[in-house]
Short mmCIF file of C-alpha atoms and ligand atoms in Angstrom, two decimals:
data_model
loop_
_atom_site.label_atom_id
_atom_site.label_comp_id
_atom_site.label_asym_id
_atom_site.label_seq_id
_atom_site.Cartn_x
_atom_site.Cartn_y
_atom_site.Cartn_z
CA UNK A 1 53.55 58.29 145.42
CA UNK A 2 52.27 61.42 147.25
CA UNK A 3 49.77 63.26 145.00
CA UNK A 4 51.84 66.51 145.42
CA UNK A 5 54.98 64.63 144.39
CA UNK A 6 53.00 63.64 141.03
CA UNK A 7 51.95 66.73 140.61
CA UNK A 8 55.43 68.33 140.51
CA UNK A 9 56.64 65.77 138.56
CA UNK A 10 54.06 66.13 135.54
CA UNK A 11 54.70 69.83 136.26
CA UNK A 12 58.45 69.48 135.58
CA UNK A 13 57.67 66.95 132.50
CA UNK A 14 55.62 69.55 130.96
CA UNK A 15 58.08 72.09 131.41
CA UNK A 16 60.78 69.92 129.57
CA UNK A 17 58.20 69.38 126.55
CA UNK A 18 57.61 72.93 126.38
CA UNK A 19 61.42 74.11 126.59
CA UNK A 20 62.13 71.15 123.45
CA UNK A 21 59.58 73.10 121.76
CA UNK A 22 60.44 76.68 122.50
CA UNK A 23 64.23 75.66 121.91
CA UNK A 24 64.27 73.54 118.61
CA UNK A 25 61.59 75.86 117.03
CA UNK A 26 64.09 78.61 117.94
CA UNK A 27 66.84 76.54 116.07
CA UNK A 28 65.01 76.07 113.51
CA UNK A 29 64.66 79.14 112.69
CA UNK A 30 67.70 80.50 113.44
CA UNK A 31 69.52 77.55 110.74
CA UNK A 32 66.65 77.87 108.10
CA UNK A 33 65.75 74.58 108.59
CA UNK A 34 62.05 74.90 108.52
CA UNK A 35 62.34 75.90 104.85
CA UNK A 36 64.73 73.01 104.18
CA UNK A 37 62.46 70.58 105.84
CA UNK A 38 59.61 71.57 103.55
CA UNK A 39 61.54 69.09 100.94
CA UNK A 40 61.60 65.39 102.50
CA UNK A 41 65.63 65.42 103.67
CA UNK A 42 67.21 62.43 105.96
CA UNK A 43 69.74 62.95 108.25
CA UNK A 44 72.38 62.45 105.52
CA UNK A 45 70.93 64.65 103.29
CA UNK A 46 70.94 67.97 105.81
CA UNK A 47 74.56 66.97 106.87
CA UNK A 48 75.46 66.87 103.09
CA UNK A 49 74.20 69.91 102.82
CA UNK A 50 75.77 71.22 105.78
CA UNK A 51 79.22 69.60 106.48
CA UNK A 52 80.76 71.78 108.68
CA UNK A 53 77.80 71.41 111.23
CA UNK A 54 77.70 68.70 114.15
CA UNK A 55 75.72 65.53 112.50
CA UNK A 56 75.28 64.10 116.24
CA UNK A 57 73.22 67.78 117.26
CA UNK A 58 71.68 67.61 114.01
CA UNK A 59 69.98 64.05 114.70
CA UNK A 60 69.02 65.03 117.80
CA UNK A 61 67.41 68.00 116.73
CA UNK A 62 65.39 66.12 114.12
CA UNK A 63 64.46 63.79 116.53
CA UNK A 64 63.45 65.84 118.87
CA UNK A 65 61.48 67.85 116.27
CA UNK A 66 59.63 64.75 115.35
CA UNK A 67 58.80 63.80 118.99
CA UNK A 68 57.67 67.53 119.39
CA UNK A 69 55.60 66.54 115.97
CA UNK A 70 56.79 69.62 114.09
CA UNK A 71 58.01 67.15 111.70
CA UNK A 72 56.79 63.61 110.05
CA UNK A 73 59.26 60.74 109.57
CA UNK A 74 59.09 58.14 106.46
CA UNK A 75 61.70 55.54 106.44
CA UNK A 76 64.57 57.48 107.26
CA UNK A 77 63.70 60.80 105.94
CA UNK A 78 61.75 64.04 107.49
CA UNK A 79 59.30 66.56 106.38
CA UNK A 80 57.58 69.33 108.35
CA UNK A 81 53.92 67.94 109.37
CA UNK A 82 51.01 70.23 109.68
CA UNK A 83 52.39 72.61 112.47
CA UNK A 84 55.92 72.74 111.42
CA UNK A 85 54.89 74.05 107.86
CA UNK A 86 52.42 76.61 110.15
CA UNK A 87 55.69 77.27 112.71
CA UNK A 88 57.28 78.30 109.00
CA UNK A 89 54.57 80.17 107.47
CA UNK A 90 53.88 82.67 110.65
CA UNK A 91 57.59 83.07 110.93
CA UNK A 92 57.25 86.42 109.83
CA UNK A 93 54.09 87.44 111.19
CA UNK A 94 55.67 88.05 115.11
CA UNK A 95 56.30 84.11 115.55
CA UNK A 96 59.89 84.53 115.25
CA UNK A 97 60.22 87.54 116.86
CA UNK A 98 58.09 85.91 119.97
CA UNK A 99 60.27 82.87 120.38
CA UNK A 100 63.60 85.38 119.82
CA UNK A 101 62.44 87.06 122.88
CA UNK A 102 61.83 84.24 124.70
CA UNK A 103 65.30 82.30 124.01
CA UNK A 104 67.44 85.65 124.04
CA UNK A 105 65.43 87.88 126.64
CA UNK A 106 63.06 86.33 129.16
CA UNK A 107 65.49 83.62 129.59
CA UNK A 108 68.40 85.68 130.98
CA UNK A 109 66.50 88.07 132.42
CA UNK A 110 64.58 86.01 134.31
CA UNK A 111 67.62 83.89 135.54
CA UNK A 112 68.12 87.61 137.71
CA UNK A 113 64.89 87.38 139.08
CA UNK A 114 66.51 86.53 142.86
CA UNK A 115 68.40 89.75 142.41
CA UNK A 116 66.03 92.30 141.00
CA UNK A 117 62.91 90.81 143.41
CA UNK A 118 65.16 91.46 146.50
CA UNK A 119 66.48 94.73 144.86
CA UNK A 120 70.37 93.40 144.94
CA UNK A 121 70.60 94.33 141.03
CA UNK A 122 69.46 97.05 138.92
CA UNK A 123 66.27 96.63 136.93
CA UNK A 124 66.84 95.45 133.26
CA UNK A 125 67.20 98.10 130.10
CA UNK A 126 65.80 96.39 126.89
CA UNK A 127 68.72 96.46 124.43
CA UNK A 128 68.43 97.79 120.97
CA UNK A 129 67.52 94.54 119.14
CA UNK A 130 64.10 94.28 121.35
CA UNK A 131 63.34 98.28 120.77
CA UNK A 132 64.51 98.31 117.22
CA UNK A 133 63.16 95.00 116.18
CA UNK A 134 61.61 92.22 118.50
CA UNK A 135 58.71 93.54 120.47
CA UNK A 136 56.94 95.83 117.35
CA UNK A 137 57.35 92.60 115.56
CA UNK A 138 56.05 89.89 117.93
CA UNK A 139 53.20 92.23 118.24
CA UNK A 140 52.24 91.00 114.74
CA UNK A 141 51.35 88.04 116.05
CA UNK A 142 47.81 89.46 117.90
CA UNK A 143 47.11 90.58 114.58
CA UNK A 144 44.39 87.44 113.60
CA UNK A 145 42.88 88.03 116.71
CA UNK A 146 42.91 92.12 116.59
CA UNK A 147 41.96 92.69 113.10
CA UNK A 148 38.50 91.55 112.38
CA UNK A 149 37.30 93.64 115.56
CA UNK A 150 38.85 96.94 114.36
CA UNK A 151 37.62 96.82 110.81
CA UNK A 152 34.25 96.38 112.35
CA UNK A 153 34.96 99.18 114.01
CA UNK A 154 36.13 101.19 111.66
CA UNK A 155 33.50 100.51 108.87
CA UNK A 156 30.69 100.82 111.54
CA UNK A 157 31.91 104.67 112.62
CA UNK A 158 32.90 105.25 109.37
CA UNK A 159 36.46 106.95 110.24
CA UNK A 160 38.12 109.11 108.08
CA UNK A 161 41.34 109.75 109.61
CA UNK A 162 42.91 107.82 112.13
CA UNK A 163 45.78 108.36 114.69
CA UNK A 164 47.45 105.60 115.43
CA UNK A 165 49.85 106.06 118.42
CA UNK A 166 53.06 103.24 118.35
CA UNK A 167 52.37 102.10 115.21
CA UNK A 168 55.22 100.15 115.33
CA UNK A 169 55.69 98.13 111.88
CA UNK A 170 52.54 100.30 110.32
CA UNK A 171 50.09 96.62 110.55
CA UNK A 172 46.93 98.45 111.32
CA UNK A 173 47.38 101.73 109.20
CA UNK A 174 48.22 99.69 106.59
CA UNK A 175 45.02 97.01 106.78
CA UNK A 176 42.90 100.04 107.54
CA UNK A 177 43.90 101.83 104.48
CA UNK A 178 43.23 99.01 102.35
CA UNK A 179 40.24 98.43 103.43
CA UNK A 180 38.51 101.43 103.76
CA UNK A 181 39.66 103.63 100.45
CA UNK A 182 38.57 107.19 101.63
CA UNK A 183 40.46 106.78 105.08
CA UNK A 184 43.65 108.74 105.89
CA UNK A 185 45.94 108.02 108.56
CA UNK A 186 48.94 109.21 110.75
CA UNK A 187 51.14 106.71 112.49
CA UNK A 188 53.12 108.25 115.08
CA UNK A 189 56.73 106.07 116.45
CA UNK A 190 59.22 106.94 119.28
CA UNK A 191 62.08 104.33 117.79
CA UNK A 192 63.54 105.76 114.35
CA UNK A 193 64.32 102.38 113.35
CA UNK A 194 60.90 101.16 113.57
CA UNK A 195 59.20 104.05 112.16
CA UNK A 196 62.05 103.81 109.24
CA UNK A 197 60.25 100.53 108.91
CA UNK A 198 57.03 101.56 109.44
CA UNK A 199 57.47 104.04 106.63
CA UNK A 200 59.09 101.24 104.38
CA UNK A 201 56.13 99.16 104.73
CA UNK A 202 53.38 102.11 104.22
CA UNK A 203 55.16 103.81 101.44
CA UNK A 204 52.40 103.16 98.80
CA UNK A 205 49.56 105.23 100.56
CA UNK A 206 51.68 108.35 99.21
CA UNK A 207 50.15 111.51 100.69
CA UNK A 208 46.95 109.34 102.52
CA UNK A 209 49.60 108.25 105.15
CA UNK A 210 52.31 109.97 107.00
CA UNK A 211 54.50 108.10 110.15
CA UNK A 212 56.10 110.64 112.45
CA UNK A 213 59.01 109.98 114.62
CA UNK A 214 58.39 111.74 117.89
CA UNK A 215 57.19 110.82 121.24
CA UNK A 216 53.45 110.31 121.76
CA UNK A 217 53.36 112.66 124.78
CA UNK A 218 54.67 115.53 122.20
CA UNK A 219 52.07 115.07 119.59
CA UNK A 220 50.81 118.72 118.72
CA UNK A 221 47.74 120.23 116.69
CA UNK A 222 50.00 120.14 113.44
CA UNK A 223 48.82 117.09 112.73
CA UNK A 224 45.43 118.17 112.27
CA UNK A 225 42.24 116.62 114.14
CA UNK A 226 41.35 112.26 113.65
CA UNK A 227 37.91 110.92 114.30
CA UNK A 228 39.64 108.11 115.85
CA UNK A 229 42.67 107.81 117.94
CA UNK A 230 44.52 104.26 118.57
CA UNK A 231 46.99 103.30 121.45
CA UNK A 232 47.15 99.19 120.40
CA UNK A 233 49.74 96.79 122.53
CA UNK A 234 51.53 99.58 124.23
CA UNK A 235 50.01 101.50 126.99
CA UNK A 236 52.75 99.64 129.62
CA UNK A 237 55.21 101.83 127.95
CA UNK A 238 53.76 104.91 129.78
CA UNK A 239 53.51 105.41 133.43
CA UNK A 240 49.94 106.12 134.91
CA UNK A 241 50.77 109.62 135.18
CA UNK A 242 51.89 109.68 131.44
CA UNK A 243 49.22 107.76 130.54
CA UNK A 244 46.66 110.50 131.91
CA UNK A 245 48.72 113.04 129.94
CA UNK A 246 48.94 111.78 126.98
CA UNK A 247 44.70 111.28 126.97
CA UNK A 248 44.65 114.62 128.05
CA UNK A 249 46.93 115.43 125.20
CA UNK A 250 45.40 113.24 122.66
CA UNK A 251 41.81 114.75 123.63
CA UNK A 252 42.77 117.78 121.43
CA UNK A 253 43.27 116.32 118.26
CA UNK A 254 40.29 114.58 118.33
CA UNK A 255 37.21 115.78 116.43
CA UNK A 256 33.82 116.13 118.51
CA UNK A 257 32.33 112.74 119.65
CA UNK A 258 36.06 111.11 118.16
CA UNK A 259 37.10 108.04 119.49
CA UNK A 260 40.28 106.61 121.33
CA UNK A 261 40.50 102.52 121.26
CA UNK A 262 43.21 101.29 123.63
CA UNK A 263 44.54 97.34 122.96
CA UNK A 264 45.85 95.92 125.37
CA UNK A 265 46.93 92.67 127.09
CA UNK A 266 45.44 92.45 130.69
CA UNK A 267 47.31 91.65 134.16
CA UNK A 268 44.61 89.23 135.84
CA UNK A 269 44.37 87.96 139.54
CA UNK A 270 41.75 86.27 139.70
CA UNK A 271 42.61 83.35 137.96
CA UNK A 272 39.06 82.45 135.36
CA UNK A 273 37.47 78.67 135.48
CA UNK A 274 36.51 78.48 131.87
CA UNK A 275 39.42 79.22 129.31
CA UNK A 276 40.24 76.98 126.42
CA UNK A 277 44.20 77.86 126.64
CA UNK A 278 44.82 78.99 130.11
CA UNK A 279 46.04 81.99 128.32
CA UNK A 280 45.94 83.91 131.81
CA UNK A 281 49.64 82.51 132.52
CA UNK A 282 51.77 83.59 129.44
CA UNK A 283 49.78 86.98 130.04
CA UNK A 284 50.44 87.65 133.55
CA UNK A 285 54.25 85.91 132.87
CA UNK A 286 54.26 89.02 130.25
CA UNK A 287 53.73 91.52 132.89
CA UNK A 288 56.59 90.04 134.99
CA UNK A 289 59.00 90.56 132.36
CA UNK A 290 57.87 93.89 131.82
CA UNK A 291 57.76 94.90 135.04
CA UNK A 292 61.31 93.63 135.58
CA UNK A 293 62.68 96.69 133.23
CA UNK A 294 63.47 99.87 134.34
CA UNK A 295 60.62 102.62 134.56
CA UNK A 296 58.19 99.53 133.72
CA UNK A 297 55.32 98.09 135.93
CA UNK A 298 53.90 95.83 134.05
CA UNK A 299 50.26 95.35 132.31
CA UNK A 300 47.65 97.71 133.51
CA UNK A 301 44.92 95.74 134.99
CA UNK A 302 41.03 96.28 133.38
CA UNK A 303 39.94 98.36 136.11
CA UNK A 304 43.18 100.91 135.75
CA UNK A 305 42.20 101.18 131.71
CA UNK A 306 38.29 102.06 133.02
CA UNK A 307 39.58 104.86 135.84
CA UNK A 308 42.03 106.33 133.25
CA UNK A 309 39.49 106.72 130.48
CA UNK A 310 36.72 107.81 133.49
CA UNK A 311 39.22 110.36 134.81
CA UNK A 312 40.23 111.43 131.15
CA UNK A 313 36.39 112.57 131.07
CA UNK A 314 35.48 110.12 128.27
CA UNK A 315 32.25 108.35 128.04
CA UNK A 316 30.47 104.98 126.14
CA UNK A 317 33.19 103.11 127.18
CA UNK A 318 33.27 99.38 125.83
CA UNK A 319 35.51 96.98 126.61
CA UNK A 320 35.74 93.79 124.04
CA UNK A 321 37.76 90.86 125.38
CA UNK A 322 39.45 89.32 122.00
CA UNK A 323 39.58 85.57 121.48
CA UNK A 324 41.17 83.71 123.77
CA UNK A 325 41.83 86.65 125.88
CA UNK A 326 44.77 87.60 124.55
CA UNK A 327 44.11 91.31 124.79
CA UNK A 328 40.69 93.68 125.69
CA UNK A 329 40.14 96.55 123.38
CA UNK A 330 38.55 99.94 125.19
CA UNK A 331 36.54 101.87 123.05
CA UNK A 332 35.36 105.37 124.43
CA UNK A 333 34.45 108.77 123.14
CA UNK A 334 36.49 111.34 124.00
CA UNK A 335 34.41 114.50 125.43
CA UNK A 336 33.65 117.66 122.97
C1 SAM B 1 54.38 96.47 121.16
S1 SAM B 1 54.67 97.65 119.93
C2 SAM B 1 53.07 97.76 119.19
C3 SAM B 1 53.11 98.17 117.76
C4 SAM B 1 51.73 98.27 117.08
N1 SAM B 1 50.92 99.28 117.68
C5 SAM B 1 51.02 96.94 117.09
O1 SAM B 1 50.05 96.80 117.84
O2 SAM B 1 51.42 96.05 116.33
C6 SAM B 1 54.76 99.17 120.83
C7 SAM B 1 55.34 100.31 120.03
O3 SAM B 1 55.11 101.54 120.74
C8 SAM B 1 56.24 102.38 120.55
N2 SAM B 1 56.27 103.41 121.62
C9 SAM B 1 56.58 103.23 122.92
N3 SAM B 1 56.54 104.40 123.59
C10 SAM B 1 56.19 105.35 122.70
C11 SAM B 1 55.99 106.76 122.78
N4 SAM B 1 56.17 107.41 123.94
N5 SAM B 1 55.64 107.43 121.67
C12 SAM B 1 55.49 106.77 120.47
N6 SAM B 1 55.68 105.43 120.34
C13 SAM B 1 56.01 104.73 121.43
C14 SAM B 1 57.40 101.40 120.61
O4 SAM B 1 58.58 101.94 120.04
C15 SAM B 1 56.84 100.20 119.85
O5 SAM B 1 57.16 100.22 118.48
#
């Protein structure tokens, strides 16, 4: 066989393993079943269980789950294995709000690719349940990765109040507050739903915390002065010449010497020889989506981050690539 023939094929193999994954994880949770499946249950025992649904789907899908090996198989019953009970346990920390997106978003709006790339159909809106719901919750998911850097951070500068812009679900205010006890914080949301949430999840802190529904380019001097200032996972939503006002913007609520930290993933040409995940595809497949939205272009690039901050007149700025690459966090200090 021609080499490029082989290649295609194992190309199109690997494609088919990774849709079986993305589509009976996506099942899973959708029917519950990963929680069922943490009891040992055969075939007969889910369909007892459920006897309105199709038995002949349902063995397939257990198959299928166990070829995927997000489940083990004893005699005739199933269990989740290692990475099934994992697939269950990050469920709520932006795994299945990740594969939502994927199965109910990219998917379609991908299939009008043809159109939108030769500019026969309008750009895509994201609908409610991504603004409300899926993308400040698959955001979660960087959290492992995002987490140990900014506590560093924060315990090395020794912040005592904190702006977070986007705060989406209220992760990092939260996890900042408990670990550093003097710390106050103000998380500022554009969606009401989310910052309803946000609020939800941050009620304890009382008077140390406050989330404010408004847009990020409006943020005034009522809200008093931070020593840090925090843009994480969503400086695509801003154009570059929003982005430019909203550092100019932000540059008067922060105290001398204060700090803004942007997080965010990276759009990358040049493609990088040493990567243990070649993370570098789902990234720049990220910025596609993105970019195929209306008002949207994408990831920034890590040169566009460095001119913005240069141009907003800031200075020491570090750039830490996280593990795996998944995102860069810029540090700078904003000037006096
Ligand atoms: C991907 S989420 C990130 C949430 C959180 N910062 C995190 O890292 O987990 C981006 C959030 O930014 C919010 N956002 C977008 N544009 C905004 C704006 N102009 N002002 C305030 N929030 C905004 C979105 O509503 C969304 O909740």
């Amino acid at each position: 066989m021609e080499p490029g023939m082989l290649a295609l094929l194992g190309r199109a193999i690997s494609l088919m393993e990774n849709l079986g994954f993305l589509w009976v994880v996506q099942t899973g949770f959708e029917l519950d079943l990963w929680r069922e499946l943490e009891e040992r249950r055969s075939l007969e025992d889910l369909a007892a269980l459920h006897p309105t649904w199709d038995k002949v789907l349902l063995d397939h899908w257990l198959e299928q789950a166990f070829c995927q090996e997000l489940l083990t198989k004893d005699n005739l019953s199933y269990r989740v294995s290692k990475l099934g009970r994992a697939v269950q346990t990050y469920r709520s920390q932006g795994l299945e709000a990740m594969f939502q997106e994927f199965v109910h978003h990219w998917n379609p709006g991908f299939a009008k690719l043809p159109q939108l790339l030769s500019r026969q159909g309008k750009k895509l809106n994201f609908d409610p349940k991504m603004e409300e719901e899926l993308i400040s919750q698959a955001s979660l998911a960087s959290e492992p990765f995002v987490w140990p850097f900014l506590k560093h951070k924060c315990q090395k500068s020794k912040w005592q109040r904190v702006l977070d812009i986007g705060c989406g679900e209220g992760l990092y205010l939260n996890k900042l507050l408990e670990s550093c006890p003097s710390l106050r914080g103000v998380g500022i949301e554009l969606n009401p739903v989310v910052a309803d949430r946000a609020r939800k999840h941050t009620r304890s802190w009382g008077s140390r915390l406050e989330i404010v529904c408004e847009d990020a380019l409006h943020a005034g001097e009522e809200l008093g002065t931070f020593d840090a200032c925090l843009l994480n996972n969503n400086i695509y939503f801003f154009s570059p010449e929003e982005r430019k006002e909203l550092l100019n913007n932000l540059k008067r609520l922060l105290k001398p010497a204060g700090e803004i930290g942007i997080l965010s993933a990276l759009r990358q040409n040049e493609p990088q020889f040493r990567r243990v995940f070649p993370t570098q595809v789902s990234r720049n497949l990220m910025s596609f989506f993105i970019a195929c939205h209306e008002g949207f272009e994408g990831l920034p690039n890590e040169d566009e981050i460095r001119e913005l901050l240069l141009a907003t007149g800031c200075t020491n700025i570090e750039v830490t690539p996280l593990p795996f690459l998944v995102s860069h966090y810029f540090f700078a200090r904003m000037p006096n």
